[in-house]
XYZ file of C-alpha atoms in Angstrom:
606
model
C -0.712 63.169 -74.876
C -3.148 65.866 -75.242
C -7.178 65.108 -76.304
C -10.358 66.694 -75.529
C -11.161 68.240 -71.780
C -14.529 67.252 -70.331
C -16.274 66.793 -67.044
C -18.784 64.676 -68.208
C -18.442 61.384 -70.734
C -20.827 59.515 -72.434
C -21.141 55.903 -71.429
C -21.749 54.428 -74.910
C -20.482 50.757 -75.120
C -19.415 48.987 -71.923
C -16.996 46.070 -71.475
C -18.183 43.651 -68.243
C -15.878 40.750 -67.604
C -17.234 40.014 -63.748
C -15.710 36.496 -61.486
C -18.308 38.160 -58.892
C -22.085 38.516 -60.463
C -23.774 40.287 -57.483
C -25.482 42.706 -58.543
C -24.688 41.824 -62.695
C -27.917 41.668 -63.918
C -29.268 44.754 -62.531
C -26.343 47.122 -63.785
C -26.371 44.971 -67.232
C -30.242 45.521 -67.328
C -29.395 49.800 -66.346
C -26.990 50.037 -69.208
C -28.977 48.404 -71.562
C -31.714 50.825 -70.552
C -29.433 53.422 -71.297
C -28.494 52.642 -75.026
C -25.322 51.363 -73.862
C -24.104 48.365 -76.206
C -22.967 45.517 -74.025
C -19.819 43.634 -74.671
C -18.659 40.655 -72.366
C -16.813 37.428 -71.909
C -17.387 33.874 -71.123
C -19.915 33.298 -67.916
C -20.409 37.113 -67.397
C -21.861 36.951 -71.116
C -23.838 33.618 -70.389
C -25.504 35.414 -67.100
C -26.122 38.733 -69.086
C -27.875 36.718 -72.356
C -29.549 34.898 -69.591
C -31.289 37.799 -68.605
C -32.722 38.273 -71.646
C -30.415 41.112 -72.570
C -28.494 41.757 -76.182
C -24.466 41.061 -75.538
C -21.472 41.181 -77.710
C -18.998 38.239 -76.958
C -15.698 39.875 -76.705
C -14.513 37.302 -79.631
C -17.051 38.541 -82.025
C -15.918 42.305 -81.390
C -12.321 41.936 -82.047
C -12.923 39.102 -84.710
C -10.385 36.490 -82.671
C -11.472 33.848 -80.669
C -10.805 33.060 -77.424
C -7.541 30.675 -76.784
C -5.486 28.863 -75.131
C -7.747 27.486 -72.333
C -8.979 31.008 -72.075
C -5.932 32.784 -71.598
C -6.175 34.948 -74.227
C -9.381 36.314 -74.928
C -9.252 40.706 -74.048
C -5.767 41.018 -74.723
C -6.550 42.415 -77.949
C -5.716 46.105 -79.584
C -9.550 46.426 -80.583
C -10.232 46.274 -76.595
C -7.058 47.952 -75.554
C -6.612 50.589 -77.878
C -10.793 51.088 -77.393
C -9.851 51.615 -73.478
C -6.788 53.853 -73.797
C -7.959 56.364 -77.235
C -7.276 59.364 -75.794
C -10.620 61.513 -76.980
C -10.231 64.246 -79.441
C -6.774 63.574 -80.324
C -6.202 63.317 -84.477
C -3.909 60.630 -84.550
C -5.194 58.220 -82.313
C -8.962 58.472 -83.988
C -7.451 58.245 -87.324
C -5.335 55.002 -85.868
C -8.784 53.851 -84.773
C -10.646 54.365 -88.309
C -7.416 52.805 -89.883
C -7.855 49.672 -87.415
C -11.868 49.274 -87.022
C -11.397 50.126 -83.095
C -13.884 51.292 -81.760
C -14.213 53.348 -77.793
C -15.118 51.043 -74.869
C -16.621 53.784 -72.163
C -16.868 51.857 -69.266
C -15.306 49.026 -67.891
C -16.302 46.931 -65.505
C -14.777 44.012 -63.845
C -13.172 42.244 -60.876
C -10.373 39.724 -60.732
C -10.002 36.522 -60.129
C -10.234 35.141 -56.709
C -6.461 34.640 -55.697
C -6.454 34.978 -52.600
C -9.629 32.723 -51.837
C -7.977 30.298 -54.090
C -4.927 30.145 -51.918
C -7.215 30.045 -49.116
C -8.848 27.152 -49.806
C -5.728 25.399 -49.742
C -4.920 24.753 -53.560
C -2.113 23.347 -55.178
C 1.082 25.365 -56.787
C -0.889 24.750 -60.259
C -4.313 25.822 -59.539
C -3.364 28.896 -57.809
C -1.342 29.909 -60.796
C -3.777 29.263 -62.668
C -5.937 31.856 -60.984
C -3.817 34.829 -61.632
C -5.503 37.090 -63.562
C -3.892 38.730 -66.265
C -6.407 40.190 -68.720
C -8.592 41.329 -65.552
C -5.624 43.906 -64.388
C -4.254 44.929 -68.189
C -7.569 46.581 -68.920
C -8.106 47.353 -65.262
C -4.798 49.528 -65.515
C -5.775 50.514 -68.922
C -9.061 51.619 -68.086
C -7.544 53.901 -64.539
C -4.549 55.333 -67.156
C -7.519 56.528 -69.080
C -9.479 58.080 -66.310
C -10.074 60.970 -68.313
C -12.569 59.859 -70.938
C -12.785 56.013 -69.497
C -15.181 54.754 -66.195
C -13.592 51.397 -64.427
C -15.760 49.780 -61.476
C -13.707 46.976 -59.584
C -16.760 46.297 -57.180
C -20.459 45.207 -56.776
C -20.384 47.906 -54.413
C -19.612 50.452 -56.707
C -22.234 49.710 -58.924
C -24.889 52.209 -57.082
C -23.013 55.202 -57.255
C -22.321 54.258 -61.256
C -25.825 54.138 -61.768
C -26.989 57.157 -59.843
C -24.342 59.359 -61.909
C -25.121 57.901 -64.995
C -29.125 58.454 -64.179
C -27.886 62.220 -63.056
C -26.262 63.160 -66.295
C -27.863 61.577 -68.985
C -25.917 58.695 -69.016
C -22.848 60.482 -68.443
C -19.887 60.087 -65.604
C -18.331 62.948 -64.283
C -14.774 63.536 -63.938
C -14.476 63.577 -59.971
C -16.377 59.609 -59.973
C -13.549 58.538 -62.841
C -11.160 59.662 -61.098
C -12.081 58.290 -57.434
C -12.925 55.180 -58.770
C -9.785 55.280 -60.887
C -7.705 55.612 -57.214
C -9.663 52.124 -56.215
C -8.696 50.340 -59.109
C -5.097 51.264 -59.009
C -5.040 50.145 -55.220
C -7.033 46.619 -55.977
C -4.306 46.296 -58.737
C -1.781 46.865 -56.038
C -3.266 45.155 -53.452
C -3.539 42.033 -55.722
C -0.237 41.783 -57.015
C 1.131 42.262 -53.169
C -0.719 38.997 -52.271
C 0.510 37.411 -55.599
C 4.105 37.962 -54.991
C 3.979 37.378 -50.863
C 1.984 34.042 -51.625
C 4.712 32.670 -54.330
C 7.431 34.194 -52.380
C 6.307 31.982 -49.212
C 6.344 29.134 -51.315
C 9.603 29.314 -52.272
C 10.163 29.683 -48.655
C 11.069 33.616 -48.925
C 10.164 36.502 -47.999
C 8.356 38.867 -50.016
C 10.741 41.402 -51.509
C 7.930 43.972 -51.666
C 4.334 44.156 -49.898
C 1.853 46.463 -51.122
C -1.338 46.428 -49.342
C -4.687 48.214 -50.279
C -7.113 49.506 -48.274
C -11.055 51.426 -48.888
C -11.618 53.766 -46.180
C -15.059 52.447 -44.496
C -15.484 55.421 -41.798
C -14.030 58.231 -40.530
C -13.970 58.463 -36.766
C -13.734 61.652 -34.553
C -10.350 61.342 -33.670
C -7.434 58.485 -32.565
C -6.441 57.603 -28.992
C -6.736 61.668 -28.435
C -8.595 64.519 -29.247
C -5.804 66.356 -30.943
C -5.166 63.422 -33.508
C -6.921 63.813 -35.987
C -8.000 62.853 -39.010
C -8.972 58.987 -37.922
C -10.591 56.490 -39.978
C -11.450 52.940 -40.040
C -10.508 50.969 -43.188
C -10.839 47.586 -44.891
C -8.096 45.585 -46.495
C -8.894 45.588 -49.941
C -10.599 42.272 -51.354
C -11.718 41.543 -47.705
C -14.638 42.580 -45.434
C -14.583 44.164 -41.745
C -15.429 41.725 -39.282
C -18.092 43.610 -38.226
C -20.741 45.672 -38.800
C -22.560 49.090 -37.231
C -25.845 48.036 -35.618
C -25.833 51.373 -33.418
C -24.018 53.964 -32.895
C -20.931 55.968 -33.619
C -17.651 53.908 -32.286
C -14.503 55.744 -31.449
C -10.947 54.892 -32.087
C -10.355 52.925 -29.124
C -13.765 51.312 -28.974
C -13.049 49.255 -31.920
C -9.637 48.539 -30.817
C -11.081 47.275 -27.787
C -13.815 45.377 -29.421
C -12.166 43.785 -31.986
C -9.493 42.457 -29.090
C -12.343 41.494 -26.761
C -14.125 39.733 -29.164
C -11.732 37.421 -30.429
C -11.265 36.698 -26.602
C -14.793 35.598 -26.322
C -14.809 33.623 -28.881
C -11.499 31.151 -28.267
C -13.352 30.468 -24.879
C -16.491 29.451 -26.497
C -14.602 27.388 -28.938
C -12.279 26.147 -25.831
C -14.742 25.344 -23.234
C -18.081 25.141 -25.427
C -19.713 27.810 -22.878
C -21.221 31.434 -23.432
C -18.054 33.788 -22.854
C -18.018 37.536 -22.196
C -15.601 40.138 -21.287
C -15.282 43.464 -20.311
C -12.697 45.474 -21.841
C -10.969 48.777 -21.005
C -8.097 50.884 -23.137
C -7.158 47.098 -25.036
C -6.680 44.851 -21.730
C -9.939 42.809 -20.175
C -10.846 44.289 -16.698
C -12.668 40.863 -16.392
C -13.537 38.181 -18.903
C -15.798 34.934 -17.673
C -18.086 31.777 -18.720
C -21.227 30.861 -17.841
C -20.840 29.237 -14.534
C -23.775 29.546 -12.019
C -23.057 32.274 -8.912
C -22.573 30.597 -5.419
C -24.857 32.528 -3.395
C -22.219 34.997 -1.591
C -21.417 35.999 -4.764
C -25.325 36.233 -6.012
C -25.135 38.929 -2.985
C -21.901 40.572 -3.666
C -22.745 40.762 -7.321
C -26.620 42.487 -6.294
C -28.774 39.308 -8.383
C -31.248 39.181 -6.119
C -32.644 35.985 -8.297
C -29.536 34.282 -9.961
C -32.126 31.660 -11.281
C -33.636 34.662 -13.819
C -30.618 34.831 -15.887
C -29.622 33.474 -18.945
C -25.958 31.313 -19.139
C -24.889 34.874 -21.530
C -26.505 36.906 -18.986
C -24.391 34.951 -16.515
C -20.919 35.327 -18.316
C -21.174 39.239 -18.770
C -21.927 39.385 -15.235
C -19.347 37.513 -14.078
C -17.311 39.333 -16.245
C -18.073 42.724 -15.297
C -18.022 41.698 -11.416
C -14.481 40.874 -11.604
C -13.604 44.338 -11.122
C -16.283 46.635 -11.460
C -14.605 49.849 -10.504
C -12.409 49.083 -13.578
C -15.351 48.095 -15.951
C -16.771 51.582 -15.597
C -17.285 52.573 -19.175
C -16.543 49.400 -20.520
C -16.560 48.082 -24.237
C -18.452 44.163 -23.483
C -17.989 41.497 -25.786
C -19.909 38.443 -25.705
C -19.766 35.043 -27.344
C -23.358 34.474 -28.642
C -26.239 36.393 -29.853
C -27.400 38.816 -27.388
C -30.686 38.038 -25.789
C -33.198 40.316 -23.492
C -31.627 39.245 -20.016
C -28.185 39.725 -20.898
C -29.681 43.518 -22.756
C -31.236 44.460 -19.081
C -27.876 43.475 -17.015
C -25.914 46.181 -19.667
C -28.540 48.696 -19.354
C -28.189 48.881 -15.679
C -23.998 49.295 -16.473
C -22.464 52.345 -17.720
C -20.872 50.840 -20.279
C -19.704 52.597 -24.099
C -21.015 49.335 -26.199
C -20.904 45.520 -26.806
C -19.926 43.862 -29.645
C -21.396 40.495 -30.346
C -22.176 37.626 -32.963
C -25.872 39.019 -33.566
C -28.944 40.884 -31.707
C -32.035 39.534 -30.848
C -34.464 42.356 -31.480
C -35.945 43.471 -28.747
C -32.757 43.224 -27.196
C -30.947 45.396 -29.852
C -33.939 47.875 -29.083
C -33.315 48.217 -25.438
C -29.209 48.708 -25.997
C -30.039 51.044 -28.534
C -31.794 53.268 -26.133
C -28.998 53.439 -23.904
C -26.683 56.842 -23.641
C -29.122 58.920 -25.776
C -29.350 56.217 -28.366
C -25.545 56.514 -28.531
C -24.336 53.184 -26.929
C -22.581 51.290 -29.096
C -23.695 47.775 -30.526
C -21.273 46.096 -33.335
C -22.035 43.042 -34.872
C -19.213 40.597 -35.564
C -19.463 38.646 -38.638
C -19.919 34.962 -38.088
C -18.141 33.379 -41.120
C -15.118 35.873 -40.923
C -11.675 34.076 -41.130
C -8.692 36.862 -40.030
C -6.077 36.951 -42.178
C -3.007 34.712 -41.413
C -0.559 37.543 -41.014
C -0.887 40.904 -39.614
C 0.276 44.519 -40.296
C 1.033 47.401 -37.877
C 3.549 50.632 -38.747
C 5.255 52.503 -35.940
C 6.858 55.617 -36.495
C 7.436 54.815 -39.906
C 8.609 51.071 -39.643
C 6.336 48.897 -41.067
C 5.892 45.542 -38.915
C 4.299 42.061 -39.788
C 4.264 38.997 -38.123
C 1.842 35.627 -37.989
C -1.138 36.363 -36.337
C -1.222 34.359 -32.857
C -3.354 31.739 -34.065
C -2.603 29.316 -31.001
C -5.802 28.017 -29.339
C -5.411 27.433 -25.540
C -7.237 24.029 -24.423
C -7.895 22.203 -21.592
C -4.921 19.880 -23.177
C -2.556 22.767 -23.157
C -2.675 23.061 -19.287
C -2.488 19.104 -18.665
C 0.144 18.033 -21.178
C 3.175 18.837 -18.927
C 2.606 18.902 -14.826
C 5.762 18.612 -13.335
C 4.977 19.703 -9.903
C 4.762 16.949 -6.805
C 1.047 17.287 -6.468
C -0.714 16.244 -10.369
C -4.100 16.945 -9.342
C -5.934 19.364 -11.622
C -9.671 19.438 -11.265
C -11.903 19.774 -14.522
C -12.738 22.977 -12.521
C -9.160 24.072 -12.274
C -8.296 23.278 -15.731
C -11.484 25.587 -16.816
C -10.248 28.482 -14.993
C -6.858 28.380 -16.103
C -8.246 28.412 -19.515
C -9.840 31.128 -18.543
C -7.359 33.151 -17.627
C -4.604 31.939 -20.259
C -7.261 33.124 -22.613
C -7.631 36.124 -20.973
C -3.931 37.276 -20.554
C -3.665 36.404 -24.328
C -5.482 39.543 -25.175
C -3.521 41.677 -22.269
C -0.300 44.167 -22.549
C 2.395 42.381 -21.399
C 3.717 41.545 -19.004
C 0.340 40.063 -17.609
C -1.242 37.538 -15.407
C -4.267 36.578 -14.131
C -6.038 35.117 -11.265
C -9.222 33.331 -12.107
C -12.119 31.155 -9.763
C -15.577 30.074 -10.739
C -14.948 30.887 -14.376
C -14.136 33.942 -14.407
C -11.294 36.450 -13.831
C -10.281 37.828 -10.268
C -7.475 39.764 -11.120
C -5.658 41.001 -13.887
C -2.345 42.448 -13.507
C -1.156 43.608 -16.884
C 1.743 45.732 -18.375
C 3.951 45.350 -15.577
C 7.499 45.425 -16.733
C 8.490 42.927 -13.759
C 6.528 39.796 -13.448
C 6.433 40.141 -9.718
C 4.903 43.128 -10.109
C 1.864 41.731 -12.189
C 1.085 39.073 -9.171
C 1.072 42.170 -6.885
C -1.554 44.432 -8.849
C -3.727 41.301 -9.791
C -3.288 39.712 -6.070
C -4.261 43.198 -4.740
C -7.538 42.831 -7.366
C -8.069 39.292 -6.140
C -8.406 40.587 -2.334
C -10.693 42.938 -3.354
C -12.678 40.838 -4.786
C -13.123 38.104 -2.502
C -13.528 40.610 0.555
C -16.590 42.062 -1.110
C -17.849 39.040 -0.191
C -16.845 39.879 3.588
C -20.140 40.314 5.884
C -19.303 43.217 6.950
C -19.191 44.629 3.250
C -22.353 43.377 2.078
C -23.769 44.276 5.154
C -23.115 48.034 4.441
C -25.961 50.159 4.674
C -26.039 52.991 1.840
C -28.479 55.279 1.500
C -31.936 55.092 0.175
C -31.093 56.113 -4.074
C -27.525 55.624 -3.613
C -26.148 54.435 -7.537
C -25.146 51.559 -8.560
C -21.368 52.879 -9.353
C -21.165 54.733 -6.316
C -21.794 51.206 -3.950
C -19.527 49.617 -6.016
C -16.814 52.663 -5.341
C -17.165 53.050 -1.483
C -17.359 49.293 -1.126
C -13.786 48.801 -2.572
C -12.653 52.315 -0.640
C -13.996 50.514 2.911
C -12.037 47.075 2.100
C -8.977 49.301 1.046
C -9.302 51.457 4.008
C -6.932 54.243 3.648
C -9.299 57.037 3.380
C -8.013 60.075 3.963
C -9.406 63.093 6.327
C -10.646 65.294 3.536
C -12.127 61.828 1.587
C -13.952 60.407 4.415
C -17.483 62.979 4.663
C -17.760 62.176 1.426
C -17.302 58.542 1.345
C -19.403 58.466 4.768
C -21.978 60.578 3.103
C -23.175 57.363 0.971
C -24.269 55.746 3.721
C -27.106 55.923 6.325
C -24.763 55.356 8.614
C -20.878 55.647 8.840
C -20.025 51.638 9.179
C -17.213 50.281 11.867
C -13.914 50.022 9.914
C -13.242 46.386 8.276
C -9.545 45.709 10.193
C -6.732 44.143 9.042
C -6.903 41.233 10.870
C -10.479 40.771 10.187
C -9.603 40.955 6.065
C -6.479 38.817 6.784
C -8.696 36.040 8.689
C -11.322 36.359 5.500
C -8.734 35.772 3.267
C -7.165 32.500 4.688
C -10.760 31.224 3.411
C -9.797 31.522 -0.345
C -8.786 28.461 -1.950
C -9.189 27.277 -5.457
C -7.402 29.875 -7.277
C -5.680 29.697 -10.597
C -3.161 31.113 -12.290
C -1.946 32.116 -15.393
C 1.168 33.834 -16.607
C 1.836 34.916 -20.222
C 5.848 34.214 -19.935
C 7.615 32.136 -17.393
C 8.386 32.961 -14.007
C 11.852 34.456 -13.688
C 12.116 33.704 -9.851
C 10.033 31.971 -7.085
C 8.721 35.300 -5.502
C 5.839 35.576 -7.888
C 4.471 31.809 -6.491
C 5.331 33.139 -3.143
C 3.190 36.223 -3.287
C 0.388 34.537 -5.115
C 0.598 32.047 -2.328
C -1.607 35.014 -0.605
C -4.217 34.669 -2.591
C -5.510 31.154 -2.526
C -3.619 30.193 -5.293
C -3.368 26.004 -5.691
C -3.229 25.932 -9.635
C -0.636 28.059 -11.940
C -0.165 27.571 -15.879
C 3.513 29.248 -17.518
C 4.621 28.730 -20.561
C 8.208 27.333 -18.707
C 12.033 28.465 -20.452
C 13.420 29.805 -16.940
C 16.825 28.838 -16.346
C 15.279 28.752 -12.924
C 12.096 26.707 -13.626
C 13.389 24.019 -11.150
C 13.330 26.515 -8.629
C 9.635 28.078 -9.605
C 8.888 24.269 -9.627
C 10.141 23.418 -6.071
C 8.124 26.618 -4.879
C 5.263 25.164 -6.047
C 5.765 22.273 -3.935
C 6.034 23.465 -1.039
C 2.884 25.442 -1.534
C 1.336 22.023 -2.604
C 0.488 24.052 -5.764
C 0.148 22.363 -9.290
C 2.128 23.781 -12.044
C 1.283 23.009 -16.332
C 4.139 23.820 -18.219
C 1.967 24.796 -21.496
C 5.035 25.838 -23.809
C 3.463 28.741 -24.904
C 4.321 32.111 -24.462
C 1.749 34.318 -24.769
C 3.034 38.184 -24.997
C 0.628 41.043 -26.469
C 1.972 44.342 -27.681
C-alpha cells in the first residue's frame, strides 16, 4: 500500500491505555506540553484528568460506549483505522473524511498482567479474564504502521520518546518507530507464548508452540572465548534481571557463575538460617560455607590472626574461599547478605573477578570498587526476584526446557530415611551435609562433596565415574586438612612473600612431587628450604580426621566410593539411593560405622 515517505512524523493526538502508570503522568504532562491531544481509557484517563490535564475518553472519540464489562471499548474503526491510515494515500484519507476518523500518532500502552495473574495463583476464570485483547490489536496495529505511527510498550521507553520528540519538534524519527516497533512485536509474541503454554498446562498439555521474547540489556566482550563474539546479556520480556550493575563490566562467564553461585547462597541461608558464601570458578563452587566460628588450627591455616574481628559474612566467605584456595584464584564470590566492611577487607586481600550479593553497604561498595583498577566486579541481586518456574537453554539448534530444580535441601531431607546400623546424625553432621548437598546442587555432574565445620573440603565434580569424584575431592580433602599439619604452618617464607604464592608452595610441599627443574623455584619462597613432610608423617596426620560428611548428587553405583572416602574421615554420607546395589553401599557403610540418609533426590547439573 503505498503513502507518503518521511523520516520524521508529527506526534499530534496520542492514544494511552496504560495497566502500568509509572511514569504516566510525566509523559501525559510532556505531550500535553507539546500540543498533543490526549485520548485514553478507563483508569489511565482517571490518573491523567487527575493530573489536572485535558483527556478524551476513548468512548467520547468514537461516539460508542464502552461494553460488555469493558471488553469492548478500542476495538473500534475510528481508533483502528486512525492507527493503520497509511499517510498520503487518496483513498484511505478520503475513507477517513467519509467516516469522521481521524490519525492517532502515537500509541502508548502495555498489557494486562497475565503472567502475574497466573502467578499469583488465580483461578481458570480470572486469568482469562486477564487476557488482553484490545491492548495487542492496536499494539499490532500501531507496529504494522511503523511508518507514520509511534507505539511504546514500556515505562522504560518513555525517556527516549520524549528526548526525540523534544529533538524534532515534536516529531519521531523513522529509526525510533521502527526499533520500538521490533519491541512491540516481540512483547506481542512473548505474551501470547505465555498465554498458550499457561492454558496448554492446564489442560495438562504441552504447549504446541513457545515463543519467547527477550530486550537485549548489555552487550558483553565476548562468550566463553575470545573468538565468540557478538555476546550479550538479555532479559525475558515482561520480567526483570535478577540483578543489577553496581561496578564494573562482567564477562560472559562471570554472570554465569554468579547467577549459579548466588542461588547457592541463598538455599543455605534459607536452609540453615546462617550467612552463606561461596566461591565459584568456570560454573562449579571451589568452596561454598556458613558462618561457623574457626577452631584455632584453622584460624592459623586460614592466616586470621584475630578470628574474633570478623563478622559471621566475613566468616562464611572465608571459609569458603579456604576450602581450596589454589582453586579460588580469580574467583566470582557470592554471599548471602548485604556486604559489610569486614567481609569488603577479606575480598580485597583475594584476587578475586567480583561478588555478587543481596546489597552493599557503602563504604564497603567503595572499597570493592577500588579493587583491579576500579574493575572488580560487584552485582547486586534483587531481593524480591521470583525465577521463573521453567527454564530455557538451545544447543546446537535444539531448543530445551525443563522445570527449574526448585527442590530445597533441609535438614529433614538428610534425616527422613537412615538405613544404616549406626542412626546417629549430629545437628553438626546434618549442617554439613546440607552444606554440601547444597553445594553439589550447583556442580557439573557427576559431583560430590566433602564438607566439616560448615563448609566445603572437597569438591570433586564432572567426573564421569562416581569413584572418580571421591578421588579428586578426597585428594582436596587431604590437602586441606594437612595445611593444618605443623610442619606446614610452620613454614618459613620469605619476608614479602604474597599471599597466593604461600598458599601455592604450601599445597606443592604437602603434595610433594616437585620436580628437579620446579624445586629452586619453589625453594626460592622460603628463607629456608624446609625438611620434606613424609608420607608417613601425612598418613599419621590424617588418621586424626574425623567428622566428615558426604554428599553425592546420584547414588552410589558400587561400595568403592564409601571405601575410598573411608580415607578421609568420612562418618556421615547423604545419596539420593536407586542402586540396584544400595544394600551393598549400605552394608559398606556399616562396617565403616558410617551413617547413610537416603534423601530421594537426585541432584544432577548440566
Amino acid at each position: 500500500v503505498s503513502g507518503a515517505a518521511a523520516d520524521l512524523c508529527k506526534v499530534q493526538r496520542a492514544l494511552l491505555s496504560v495497566s502500568d502508570k509509572t511514569g504516566l503522568v510525566e509523559l501525559a504532562t510532556f505531550l500535553a506540553g507539546q500540543g498533543v491531544e490526549l485520548l485514553s481509557t478507563g483508569g489511565t484517563a482517571k490518573a491523567i484528568r487527575n493530573a489536572g490535564l485535558p483527556v478524551v475518553d476513548v468512548s467520547d472519540h468514537t461516539g460508542f460506549p464502552e461494553i460488555m464489562d469493558g471488553r469492548v471499548k478500542t476495538l473500534h474503526p475510528k481508533v483502528h483505522g486512525g492507527i493503520m491510515a497509511v499517510r498520503g494515500n487518496a483513498e484511505h484519507e478520503a475513507a477517513m473524511a467519509a467516516n469522521g476518523i481521524t490519525a492517532i500518532d502515537l500509541v502508548v500502552l502495555n498489557l494486562y498482567a497475565f503472567e502475574a495473574t497466573v502467578a499469583k495463583g488465580s483461578d481458570f476464570n480470572t486469568c482469562i479474564e486477564n487476557i488482553d485483547i484490545g491492548g495487542p490489536s492496536m499494539l499490532r496495529s500501531s507496529a504494522k504502521n511503523h511508518a507514520y505511527v509511534t507505539i511504546a510498550t514500556s515505562p522504560s521507553q518513555y525517556g527516549e520518546l520524549m528526548e526525540e520528540m523534544r529533538s524534532n519538534e515534536g516529531q519521531t524519527t523513522l529509526g525510533l518507530r521502527r526499533r520500538f516497533a521490533a519491541k512491540a512485536f516481540a512483547t506481542s509474541a512473548a505474551y501470547d507464548s505465555a498465554i498458550a503454554t499457561w492454558f496448554a498446562g492446564e489442560l495438562g498439555d504441552t504447549a504446541p508452540v513457545i515463543t519467547r521474547g527477550y530486550e537485549h540489556q548489555m552487550t558483553l566482550k565476548y562468550g566463553c572465548n575470545p573468538h565468540q563474539k557478538p555476546a550479550t546479556i538479555s532479559r525475558p520480556l515482561g520480567r526483570d534481571l535478577p540483578f543489577t550493575v553496581a561496578n564494573g563490566t562482567p564477562g560472559y562467564i562471570n554472570l554465569l557463575d554468579a547467577l549459579n553461585a548466588y542461588q547457592l547462597v541463598s538455599e543455605l541461608k534459607q536452609s540453615l538460617g546462617l550467612p552463606a558464601a561461596a566461591s565459584f570458578k568456570h560454573v562449579s563452587p571451589a568452596g561454598a560455607a556458613v558462618a561457623v566460628p574457626l577452631t584455632a588450627e584453622e584460624a592459623l591455616a586460614y592466616e586470621i590472626p584475630d578470628p574474633s574481628a570478623i563478622t559471621p559474612l566475613a566468616l562464611a566467605y572465608l571459609r569458603a574461599r579456604q576450602a581450596d584456595p589454589m582453586c579460588s584464584f580469580g574467583d566470582f564470590a557470592a554471599v548471602s547478605d548485604v556486604v559489610d566492611v569486614a567481609t569488603a577487607q577479606v575480598l580485597k586481600k583475594e584476587v578475586s573477578d567480583g561478588i555478587i550479593a543481596p546489597g552493599f553497604e557503602p563504604e564497603a561498595l567503595a572499597i570493592l570498587a577500588s579493587k583491579k583498577g576500579g574493575k572488580f566486579i560487584a552485582l547486586q541481586a534483587s531481593p524480591d526476584f521470583t525465577p521463573p518456574a521453567v527454564e530455557y537453554r538451545e544447543v546446537y539448534g535444539a531448543a530445551f526446557s525443563q522445570a527449574r530444580n526448585a527442590t530445597l535441601v533441609t535438614p529433614e531431607t538428610i534425616t527422613a530415611d537412615i538405613r544404616t546400623a549406626n542412626k546417629d546424625v549430629s545437628p553438626e553432621a546434618v549442617r554439613d551435609l546440607v552444606v554440601a548437598s547444597i553445594a553439589i546442587k550447583y556442580t557439573q555432574s557427576n559431583s560430590v562433596a566433602y564438607a566439616k565445620n560448615g563448609q566445603v573440603v572437597g569438591v570433586g565434580a564432572g567426573q564421569q565415574s562416581r569413584v572418580d569424584c571421591v578421588k579428586l575431592a578426597g585428594r582436596k580433602v587431604a590437602v586441606w586438612h594437612l595445611r593444618q599439619h605443623p610442619k606446614v604452618m610452620g613454614l618459613q617464607f620469605k619476608e614479602g612473600s604474597k599471599r597466593q604464592d604461600r598458599v601455592n608452595a604450601r599445597v606443592r610441599y604437602i603434595e610433594g612431587d616437585i620436580t628437579d627443574a620446579e624445586r629452586p623455584i619453589w625453594e626460592a619462597n622460603f628463607a629456608e628450604a624446609p625438611a620434606p613432610l613424609t608420607t608417613e608423617e601425612k598418613d599419621e596426620f590424617m588418621k586424626a580426621l574425623s567428622g566428615v560428611s558426604l554428599s553425592s548428587d546420584a547414588f552410589f553405583p558400587f561400595r568403592d566410593s564409601i571405601d575410598h572416602a573411608s580415607r578421609f574421615g568420612v562418618q556421615y554420607v547423604a545419596q539420593a539411593g536407586g542402586s540396584a546395589k544400595d544394600d551393598q553401599v549400605v552394608e559398606a557403610c556399616n562396617e565403616y560405622g558410617m551413617a547413610m540418609g537416603f534423601t530421594g533426590l537426585r541432584l544432577f547439573h548440566h
